[in-house]
Amino acid sequence: MTESLLDLYKRIITIKDGMELEHLYPEKKQETILENLISAIQPESSDQDLLMITKCCLHFLEIGASDSIKDDAETCLSMIKTFSINQNKENVQLLCFKNYLRILYSRWLPDEQKNTCINEINEFHRSSHILIQFLYLLFYFDDKLNPDYNLLKQDLSHFPISKITSLCPVYQSLCEHSTDIKEMSLPLTCSISTESITQRFLNQFIYGDHGLRHKHYDKTRNHALLNTLISLAHSTSKSASSHQKAIIKHLDFLYNALNNAEKKEDIDHFLELKEELQFIKNSLSPEKFEKLKPNVIKSLNKCLELH
């Protein structure tokens, strides 16, 4: 820990008013401090140093002397978040996540910057820590932790495919971990169980109109969802049977969609669906479905018989 950073932290963190901060540290001085804070983000930085830098940045973001200062503070905070993910620093990631959530619901954040804040939160899907992954999922699926920006409140017809493909591996990790969220010691209060997250994921992206059943076929989105679905159906997780049933239901949906495309002579869509069916066939191991093995074989063969 560097003494100068500690001294700066102790002085700045006690100031609660923007005018007082500007009196003690005029705008030019605030600009220099932020430049030094950004320069202090180094691979050898300790967690304690990074936590102090983060808290100083939050202070400037909230009561900095100008929009330019607040932009610099936001840049610094983003750099720490990305650095903490790349360097696998769980404690710093946790502080950044909690702070971004607090910033998102703060009164002082302009509406036009809300999307920027959500985009920063989205980067936590890259974390290798199961706790951070859980928090990332809770952000989208827990409507009490995140009442205004959860999946149920979003217009999913405009939900980016990149976010769906980012959610898939994190969701898979949660299910494979096979520990109920309520059994974990979480730093935030959550009101949802692992089973509820599974049901909401399936309802939104497997059975709903915004994933596998989207009216506009997208190979990247569908393959990501199917990879997750099939991997979990093959797993020994508590939710394996739910995902096995979801695959069978999707094969039945696929059968009807292929029939409709054929009747309408929609050759392009028919070929897209046939490609998806082949992808499922190549990826699926029916023997892992145990009791549901006859059901999945029946649904798969029914689709394959269509020409």
mmCIF file of C-alpha atoms in Angstrom:
data_model
loop_
_atom_site.group_PDB
_atom_site.id
_atom_site.type_symbol
_atom_site.label_atom_id
_atom_site.label_comp_id
_atom_site.label_asym_id
_atom_site.label_seq_id
_atom_site.Cartn_x
_atom_site.Cartn_y
_atom_site.Cartn_z
ATOM 1 C CA MET A 1 0.000 0.000 0.000
ATOM 2 C CA THR A 2 1.461 3.410 -0.908
ATOM 3 C CA GLU A 3 1.292 6.059 1.787
ATOM 4 C CA SER A 4 0.412 8.862 -0.668
ATOM 5 C CA LEU A 5 -2.598 6.932 -1.965
ATOM 6 C CA LEU A 6 -3.724 6.182 1.581
ATOM 7 C CA ASP A 7 -3.407 9.854 2.568
ATOM 8 C CA LEU A 8 -5.342 10.959 -0.527
ATOM 9 C CA TYR A 9 -8.040 8.385 0.157
ATOM 10 C CA LYS A 10 -8.442 9.508 3.785
ATOM 11 C CA ARG A 11 -8.748 13.167 2.749
ATOM 12 C CA ILE A 12 -11.132 12.746 -0.183
ATOM 13 C CA ILE A 13 -13.469 10.135 1.215
ATOM 14 C CA THR A 14 -14.556 12.385 4.112
ATOM 15 C CA ILE A 15 -15.720 15.195 1.802
ATOM 16 C CA LYS A 16 -19.450 14.881 1.126
ATOM 17 C CA ASP A 17 -20.150 18.103 -0.766
ATOM 18 C CA GLY A 18 -19.095 19.035 -4.313
ATOM 19 C CA MET A 19 -18.422 22.672 -3.454
ATOM 20 C CA GLU A 20 -16.183 21.704 -0.546
ATOM 21 C CA LEU A 21 -14.336 19.228 -2.765
ATOM 22 C CA GLU A 22 -13.803 21.886 -5.438
ATOM 23 C CA HIS A 23 -12.625 24.395 -2.822
ATOM 24 C CA LEU A 24 -9.965 22.008 -1.525
ATOM 25 C CA TYR A 25 -9.212 20.485 -4.926
ATOM 26 C CA PRO A 26 -9.971 22.822 -7.872
ATOM 27 C CA GLU A 27 -10.929 21.224 -11.172
ATOM 28 C CA LYS A 28 -7.367 21.160 -12.528
ATOM 29 C CA LYS A 29 -6.173 19.449 -9.361
ATOM 30 C CA GLN A 30 -9.016 16.905 -9.578
ATOM 31 C CA GLU A 31 -7.962 16.211 -13.164
ATOM 32 C CA THR A 32 -4.359 15.580 -12.074
ATOM 33 C CA ILE A 33 -5.471 13.312 -9.219
ATOM 34 C CA LEU A 34 -7.544 11.182 -11.585
ATOM 35 C CA GLU A 35 -4.655 10.917 -14.040
ATOM 36 C CA ASN A 36 -2.453 9.690 -11.184
ATOM 37 C CA LEU A 37 -5.112 7.224 -10.041
ATOM 38 C CA ILE A 38 -5.360 5.792 -13.558
ATOM 39 C CA SER A 39 -1.554 5.482 -13.723
ATOM 40 C CA ALA A 40 -1.602 3.645 -10.392
ATOM 41 C CA ILE A 41 -3.628 0.748 -11.856
ATOM 42 C CA GLN A 42 -0.802 -1.729 -12.369
ATOM 43 C CA PRO A 43 -0.476 -5.556 -12.326
ATOM 44 C CA GLU A 44 1.459 -5.315 -9.082
ATOM 45 C CA SER A 45 -1.250 -3.179 -7.400
ATOM 46 C CA SER A 46 -2.634 -4.747 -4.246
ATOM 47 C CA ASP A 47 -6.359 -5.327 -3.755
ATOM 48 C CA GLN A 48 -6.300 -2.711 -1.002
ATOM 49 C CA ASP A 49 -4.815 -0.083 -3.317
ATOM 50 C CA LEU A 50 -7.365 -0.870 -6.029
ATOM 51 C CA LEU A 51 -10.230 -0.678 -3.540
ATOM 52 C CA MET A 52 -9.068 2.774 -2.427
ATOM 53 C CA ILE A 53 -8.717 3.951 -6.040
ATOM 54 C CA THR A 54 -12.226 2.650 -6.752
ATOM 55 C CA LYS A 55 -13.742 4.537 -3.830
ATOM 56 C CA CYS A 56 -11.935 7.752 -4.787
ATOM 57 C CA CYS A 57 -13.249 7.428 -8.359
ATOM 58 C CA LEU A 58 -16.793 6.954 -7.088
ATOM 59 C CA HIS A 59 -16.446 10.130 -5.077
ATOM 60 C CA PHE A 60 -15.338 12.120 -8.137
ATOM 61 C CA LEU A 61 -18.055 10.494 -10.230
ATOM 62 C CA GLU A 62 -20.707 11.674 -7.809
ATOM 63 C CA ILE A 63 -19.479 15.147 -6.762
ATOM 64 C CA GLY A 64 -16.662 15.977 -9.213
ATOM 65 C CA ALA A 65 -16.167 19.586 -10.308
ATOM 66 C CA SER A 66 -17.365 19.125 -13.908
ATOM 67 C CA ASP A 67 -18.770 16.664 -16.428
ATOM 68 C CA SER A 68 -15.234 16.210 -17.726
ATOM 69 C CA ILE A 69 -14.030 15.155 -14.259
ATOM 70 C CA LYS A 70 -16.970 12.769 -13.903
ATOM 71 C CA ASP A 71 -16.181 11.268 -17.316
ATOM 72 C CA ASP A 72 -12.557 10.716 -16.251
ATOM 73 C CA ALA A 73 -13.740 9.107 -13.011
ATOM 74 C CA GLU A 74 -16.068 6.842 -14.973
ATOM 75 C CA THR A 75 -13.183 5.845 -17.263
ATOM 76 C CA CYS A 76 -10.991 5.056 -14.259
ATOM 77 C CA LEU A 77 -13.720 2.953 -12.651
ATOM 78 C CA SER A 78 -14.235 1.049 -15.911
ATOM 79 C CA MET A 79 -10.501 0.379 -16.162
ATOM 80 C CA ILE A 80 -10.425 -1.030 -12.616
ATOM 81 C CA LYS A 81 -13.410 -3.256 -13.354
ATOM 82 C CA THR A 82 -11.816 -4.649 -16.527
ATOM 83 C CA PHE A 83 -8.434 -4.981 -14.817
ATOM 84 C CA SER A 84 -9.959 -6.849 -11.870
ATOM 85 C CA ILE A 85 -11.657 -9.310 -14.235
ATOM 86 C CA ASN A 86 -8.522 -9.844 -16.317
ATOM 87 C CA GLN A 87 -6.345 -10.231 -13.217
ATOM 88 C CA ASN A 88 -8.877 -12.489 -11.448
ATOM 89 C CA LYS A 89 -9.268 -10.206 -8.421
ATOM 90 C CA GLU A 90 -12.548 -11.302 -6.839
ATOM 91 C CA ASN A 91 -12.719 -8.723 -4.021
ATOM 92 C CA VAL A 92 -12.235 -5.816 -6.413
ATOM 93 C CA GLN A 93 -14.773 -7.294 -8.858
ATOM 94 C CA LEU A 94 -17.278 -7.568 -6.040
ATOM 95 C CA LEU A 95 -16.817 -3.944 -5.000
ATOM 96 C CA CYS A 96 -17.120 -2.779 -8.622
ATOM 97 C CA PHE A 97 -20.275 -4.814 -9.190
ATOM 98 C CA LYS A 98 -21.955 -3.489 -6.045
ATOM 99 C CA ASN A 99 -20.960 0.062 -6.921
ATOM 100 C CA TYR A 100 -22.250 -0.157 -10.490
ATOM 101 C CA LEU A 101 -25.564 -1.424 -9.152
ATOM 102 C CA ARG A 102 -25.676 1.473 -6.683
ATOM 103 C CA ILE A 103 -24.739 3.969 -9.405
ATOM 104 C CA LEU A 104 -27.467 2.622 -11.699
ATOM 105 C CA TYR A 105 -30.127 3.434 -9.113
ATOM 106 C CA SER A 106 -28.605 6.692 -7.884
ATOM 107 C CA ARG A 107 -30.516 9.927 -8.323
ATOM 108 C CA TRP A 108 -27.532 11.775 -9.697
ATOM 109 C CA LEU A 109 -26.893 9.499 -12.704
ATOM 110 C CA PRO A 110 -28.492 10.989 -15.868
ATOM 111 C CA ASP A 111 -30.883 8.681 -17.718
ATOM 112 C CA GLU A 112 -28.724 8.745 -20.850
ATOM 113 C CA GLN A 113 -25.863 7.157 -18.864
ATOM 114 C CA LYS A 114 -27.947 4.241 -17.544
ATOM 115 C CA ASN A 115 -27.179 2.106 -20.618
ATOM 116 C CA THR A 116 -23.452 2.757 -20.192
ATOM 117 C CA CYS A 117 -23.707 1.544 -16.603
ATOM 118 C CA ILE A 118 -25.610 -1.603 -17.675
ATOM 119 C CA ASN A 119 -22.973 -2.285 -20.340
ATOM 120 C CA GLU A 120 -20.295 -2.111 -17.640
ATOM 121 C CA ILE A 121 -22.236 -4.628 -15.532
ATOM 122 C CA ASN A 122 -22.503 -6.908 -18.576
ATOM 123 C CA GLU A 123 -18.732 -7.341 -18.646
ATOM 124 C CA PHE A 124 -18.926 -9.341 -15.407
ATOM 125 C CA HIS A 125 -20.046 -12.339 -17.459
ATOM 126 C CA ARG A 126 -16.306 -12.850 -18.100
ATOM 127 C CA SER A 127 -15.543 -13.378 -14.415
ATOM 128 C CA SER A 128 -14.193 -16.789 -13.470
ATOM 129 C CA HIS A 129 -15.542 -16.512 -9.913
ATOM 130 C CA ILE A 130 -18.808 -18.322 -9.260
ATOM 131 C CA LEU A 131 -19.977 -15.645 -6.799
ATOM 132 C CA ILE A 132 -19.608 -12.862 -9.376
ATOM 133 C CA GLN A 133 -21.308 -15.041 -11.996
ATOM 134 C CA PHE A 134 -24.243 -15.546 -9.629
ATOM 135 C CA LEU A 135 -24.525 -11.800 -9.065
ATOM 136 C CA TYR A 136 -24.464 -11.203 -12.818
ATOM 137 C CA LEU A 137 -27.369 -13.647 -13.273
ATOM 138 C CA LEU A 138 -29.253 -12.123 -10.358
ATOM 139 C CA PHE A 139 -28.988 -8.725 -12.046
ATOM 140 C CA TYR A 140 -31.063 -10.043 -14.953
ATOM 141 C CA PHE A 141 -33.338 -12.563 -13.214
ATOM 142 C CA ASP A 142 -34.056 -11.189 -9.727
ATOM 143 C CA ASP A 143 -36.793 -8.570 -10.072
ATOM 144 C CA LYS A 144 -36.398 -7.406 -6.467
ATOM 145 C CA LEU A 145 -32.630 -6.956 -6.489
ATOM 146 C CA ASN A 146 -32.928 -5.163 -9.842
ATOM 147 C CA PRO A 147 -36.561 -4.021 -10.191
ATOM 148 C CA ASP A 148 -36.165 -1.733 -13.220
ATOM 149 C CA TYR A 149 -33.646 -3.422 -15.532
ATOM 150 C CA ASN A 150 -34.238 -7.162 -15.120
ATOM 151 C CA LEU A 151 -35.140 -9.390 -18.065
ATOM 152 C CA LEU A 152 -38.850 -9.338 -17.257
ATOM 153 C CA LYS A 153 -38.887 -5.532 -17.623
ATOM 154 C CA GLN A 154 -36.949 -5.392 -20.896
ATOM 155 C CA ASP A 155 -38.249 -5.355 -24.424
ATOM 156 C CA LEU A 156 -36.596 -8.631 -25.416
ATOM 157 C CA SER A 157 -37.396 -8.091 -29.085
ATOM 158 C CA HIS A 158 -34.467 -5.646 -28.985
ATOM 159 C CA PHE A 159 -32.348 -7.612 -26.497
ATOM 160 C CA PRO A 160 -28.914 -7.953 -28.137
ATOM 161 C CA ILE A 161 -27.850 -11.407 -29.246
ATOM 162 C CA SER A 162 -24.452 -10.744 -27.666
ATOM 163 C CA LYS A 163 -26.117 -10.509 -24.235
ATOM 164 C CA ILE A 164 -27.903 -13.836 -24.762
ATOM 165 C CA THR A 165 -24.653 -15.544 -25.763
ATOM 166 C CA SER A 166 -22.973 -13.964 -22.711
ATOM 167 C CA LEU A 167 -25.687 -15.197 -20.354
ATOM 168 C CA CYS A 168 -25.521 -18.795 -21.625
ATOM 169 C CA PRO A 169 -22.152 -19.928 -20.162
ATOM 170 C CA VAL A 170 -22.814 -18.119 -16.877
ATOM 171 C CA TYR A 171 -26.246 -19.740 -16.593
ATOM 172 C CA GLN A 172 -24.690 -23.133 -17.387
ATOM 173 C CA SER A 173 -22.048 -22.611 -14.699
ATOM 174 C CA LEU A 174 -24.741 -21.794 -12.137
ATOM 175 C CA CYS A 175 -26.733 -24.938 -12.954
ATOM 176 C CA GLU A 176 -23.650 -27.166 -12.978
ATOM 177 C CA HIS A 177 -22.583 -25.753 -9.622
ATOM 178 C CA SER A 178 -25.791 -27.309 -8.229
ATOM 179 C CA THR A 179 -25.864 -25.072 -5.154
ATOM 180 C CA ASP A 180 -28.982 -23.103 -4.427
ATOM 181 C CA ILE A 181 -28.310 -19.371 -4.316
ATOM 182 C CA LYS A 182 -30.107 -19.122 -0.971
ATOM 183 C CA GLU A 183 -27.482 -21.443 0.531
ATOM 184 C CA MET A 184 -24.696 -19.072 -0.455
ATOM 185 C CA SER A 185 -23.334 -16.196 1.576
ATOM 186 C CA LEU A 186 -24.127 -13.390 -0.851
ATOM 187 C CA PRO A 187 -23.136 -9.746 -0.304
ATOM 188 C CA LEU A 188 -26.524 -8.612 -1.666
ATOM 189 C CA THR A 189 -30.023 -9.597 -0.643
ATOM 190 C CA CYS A 190 -31.665 -11.800 -3.241
ATOM 191 C CA SER A 191 -35.244 -13.068 -3.414
ATOM 192 C CA ILE A 192 -34.962 -15.810 -5.998
ATOM 193 C CA SER A 193 -33.933 -19.466 -6.004
ATOM 194 C CA THR A 194 -31.775 -21.334 -8.502
ATOM 195 C CA GLU A 195 -34.894 -23.215 -9.648
ATOM 196 C CA SER A 196 -36.668 -19.923 -10.372
ATOM 197 C CA ILE A 197 -33.734 -18.695 -12.438
ATOM 198 C CA THR A 198 -33.850 -21.949 -14.437
ATOM 199 C CA GLN A 199 -37.577 -21.527 -15.094
ATOM 200 C CA ARG A 200 -37.195 -17.893 -16.122
ATOM 201 C CA PHE A 201 -34.296 -18.713 -18.438
ATOM 202 C CA LEU A 202 -36.296 -21.475 -20.126
ATOM 203 C CA ASN A 203 -39.446 -19.345 -20.362
ATOM 204 C CA GLN A 204 -37.623 -16.400 -21.912
ATOM 205 C CA PHE A 205 -35.143 -18.062 -24.250
ATOM 206 C CA ILE A 206 -36.368 -21.603 -24.948
ATOM 207 C CA TYR A 207 -40.169 -21.478 -24.814
ATOM 208 C CA GLY A 208 -40.612 -17.742 -25.405
ATOM 209 C CA ASP A 209 -40.474 -15.709 -28.608
ATOM 210 C CA HIS A 210 -37.085 -14.131 -27.953
ATOM 211 C CA GLY A 211 -34.711 -17.091 -28.110
ATOM 212 C CA LEU A 212 -35.008 -20.367 -30.006
ATOM 213 C CA ARG A 213 -38.509 -19.395 -31.173
ATOM 214 C CA HIS A 214 -37.598 -15.901 -32.358
ATOM 215 C CA LYS A 215 -39.350 -15.054 -35.617
ATOM 216 C CA HIS A 216 -35.997 -14.048 -37.109
ATOM 217 C CA TYR A 217 -33.675 -17.045 -37.091
ATOM 218 C CA ASP A 218 -30.114 -16.394 -35.930
ATOM 219 C CA LYS A 219 -27.573 -19.209 -36.014
ATOM 220 C CA THR A 220 -25.236 -17.660 -33.412
ATOM 221 C CA ARG A 221 -28.024 -17.144 -30.873
ATOM 222 C CA ASN A 222 -29.637 -20.541 -31.430
ATOM 223 C CA HIS A 223 -26.402 -22.511 -31.341
ATOM 224 C CA ALA A 224 -25.361 -20.808 -28.080
ATOM 225 C CA LEU A 225 -28.716 -21.626 -26.472
ATOM 226 C CA LEU A 226 -28.709 -25.196 -27.786
ATOM 227 C CA ASN A 227 -25.137 -25.810 -26.616
ATOM 228 C CA THR A 228 -26.144 -24.697 -23.110
ATOM 229 C CA LEU A 229 -29.376 -26.692 -23.178
ATOM 230 C CA ILE A 230 -27.735 -29.901 -24.404
ATOM 231 C CA SER A 231 -24.741 -29.624 -22.059
ATOM 232 C CA LEU A 232 -27.071 -29.298 -19.066
ATOM 233 C CA ALA A 233 -29.317 -32.111 -20.313
ATOM 234 C CA HIS A 234 -26.223 -34.346 -20.427
ATOM 235 C CA SER A 235 -25.001 -33.222 -17.000
ATOM 236 C CA THR A 236 -25.569 -34.691 -13.563
ATOM 237 C CA SER A 237 -26.896 -31.401 -12.198
ATOM 238 C CA LYS A 238 -30.178 -31.124 -10.301
ATOM 239 C CA SER A 239 -31.731 -29.342 -13.278
ATOM 240 C CA ALA A 240 -30.754 -31.966 -15.895
ATOM 241 C CA SER A 241 -34.301 -33.317 -16.261
ATOM 242 C CA SER A 242 -35.729 -29.799 -16.760
ATOM 243 C CA HIS A 243 -33.300 -29.241 -19.637
ATOM 244 C CA GLN A 244 -33.990 -32.693 -21.096
ATOM 245 C CA LYS A 245 -37.709 -31.900 -21.170
ATOM 246 C CA ALA A 246 -36.908 -28.531 -22.749
ATOM 247 C CA ILE A 247 -35.004 -30.238 -25.589
ATOM 248 C CA ILE A 248 -37.910 -32.613 -26.236
ATOM 249 C CA LYS A 249 -40.339 -29.665 -26.309
ATOM 250 C CA HIS A 250 -38.044 -27.803 -28.678
ATOM 251 C CA LEU A 251 -37.847 -30.800 -31.017
ATOM 252 C CA ASP A 252 -41.659 -30.879 -31.087
ATOM 253 C CA PHE A 253 -41.655 -27.145 -31.843
ATOM 254 C CA LEU A 254 -39.055 -27.724 -34.556
ATOM 255 C CA TYR A 255 -41.224 -30.431 -36.129
ATOM 256 C CA ASN A 256 -44.173 -28.027 -36.419
ATOM 257 C CA ALA A 257 -41.955 -25.193 -37.663
ATOM 258 C CA LEU A 258 -40.465 -27.438 -40.385
ATOM 259 C CA ASN A 259 -43.951 -28.505 -41.467
ATOM 260 C CA ASN A 260 -45.140 -24.896 -41.640
ATOM 261 C CA ALA A 261 -42.083 -23.767 -43.601
ATOM 262 C CA GLU A 262 -42.591 -26.628 -46.058
ATOM 263 C CA LYS A 263 -46.288 -25.848 -46.543
ATOM 264 C CA LYS A 264 -45.526 -22.161 -47.140
ATOM 265 C CA GLU A 265 -42.679 -23.145 -49.485
ATOM 266 C CA ASP A 266 -40.362 -20.980 -47.407
ATOM 267 C CA ILE A 267 -37.228 -22.780 -48.591
ATOM 268 C CA ASP A 268 -34.725 -20.490 -46.846
ATOM 269 C CA HIS A 269 -36.311 -20.898 -43.420
ATOM 270 C CA PHE A 270 -36.815 -24.633 -43.986
ATOM 271 C CA LEU A 271 -33.085 -25.029 -44.661
ATOM 272 C CA GLU A 272 -32.222 -22.953 -41.566
ATOM 273 C CA LEU A 273 -34.383 -25.233 -39.432
ATOM 274 C CA LYS A 274 -32.902 -28.366 -41.030
ATOM 275 C CA GLU A 275 -29.418 -27.066 -40.200
ATOM 276 C CA GLU A 276 -30.494 -26.549 -36.590
ATOM 277 C CA LEU A 277 -31.947 -30.054 -36.478
ATOM 278 C CA GLN A 278 -28.646 -31.486 -37.768
ATOM 279 C CA PHE A 279 -26.776 -29.496 -35.121
ATOM 280 C CA ILE A 280 -28.983 -31.033 -32.411
ATOM 281 C CA LYS A 281 -28.591 -34.526 -33.865
ATOM 282 C CA ASN A 282 -24.792 -34.212 -33.932
ATOM 283 C CA SER A 283 -24.627 -32.843 -30.378
ATOM 284 C CA LEU A 284 -27.208 -35.012 -28.646
ATOM 285 C CA SER A 285 -26.489 -38.214 -26.699
ATOM 286 C CA PRO A 286 -29.935 -39.755 -26.052
ATOM 287 C CA GLU A 287 -28.505 -42.420 -23.724
ATOM 288 C CA LYS A 288 -27.769 -39.653 -21.186
ATOM 289 C CA PHE A 289 -31.492 -38.883 -20.967
ATOM 290 C CA GLU A 290 -32.052 -42.100 -18.999
ATOM 291 C CA LYS A 291 -35.841 -42.333 -18.354
ATOM 292 C CA LEU A 292 -36.553 -39.773 -21.076
ATOM 293 C CA LYS A 293 -34.393 -41.553 -23.670
ATOM 294 C CA PRO A 294 -37.399 -43.026 -25.578
ATOM 295 C CA ASN A 295 -39.092 -39.610 -25.642
ATOM 296 C CA VAL A 296 -36.126 -37.717 -27.067
ATOM 297 C CA ILE A 297 -35.427 -40.440 -29.672
ATOM 298 C CA LYS A 298 -39.077 -40.381 -30.760
ATOM 299 C CA SER A 299 -39.140 -36.565 -31.112
ATOM 300 C CA LEU A 300 -35.778 -36.490 -32.903
ATOM 301 C CA ASN A 301 -36.709 -39.237 -35.392
ATOM 302 C CA LYS A 302 -40.035 -37.566 -36.130
ATOM 303 C CA CYS A 303 -38.164 -34.428 -37.199
ATOM 304 C CA LEU A 304 -35.558 -36.357 -39.190
ATOM 305 C CA GLU A 305 -38.253 -38.104 -41.214
ATOM 306 C CA LEU A 306 -39.261 -34.765 -42.754
ATOM 307 C CA HIS A 307 -37.672 -34.058 -46.132
#
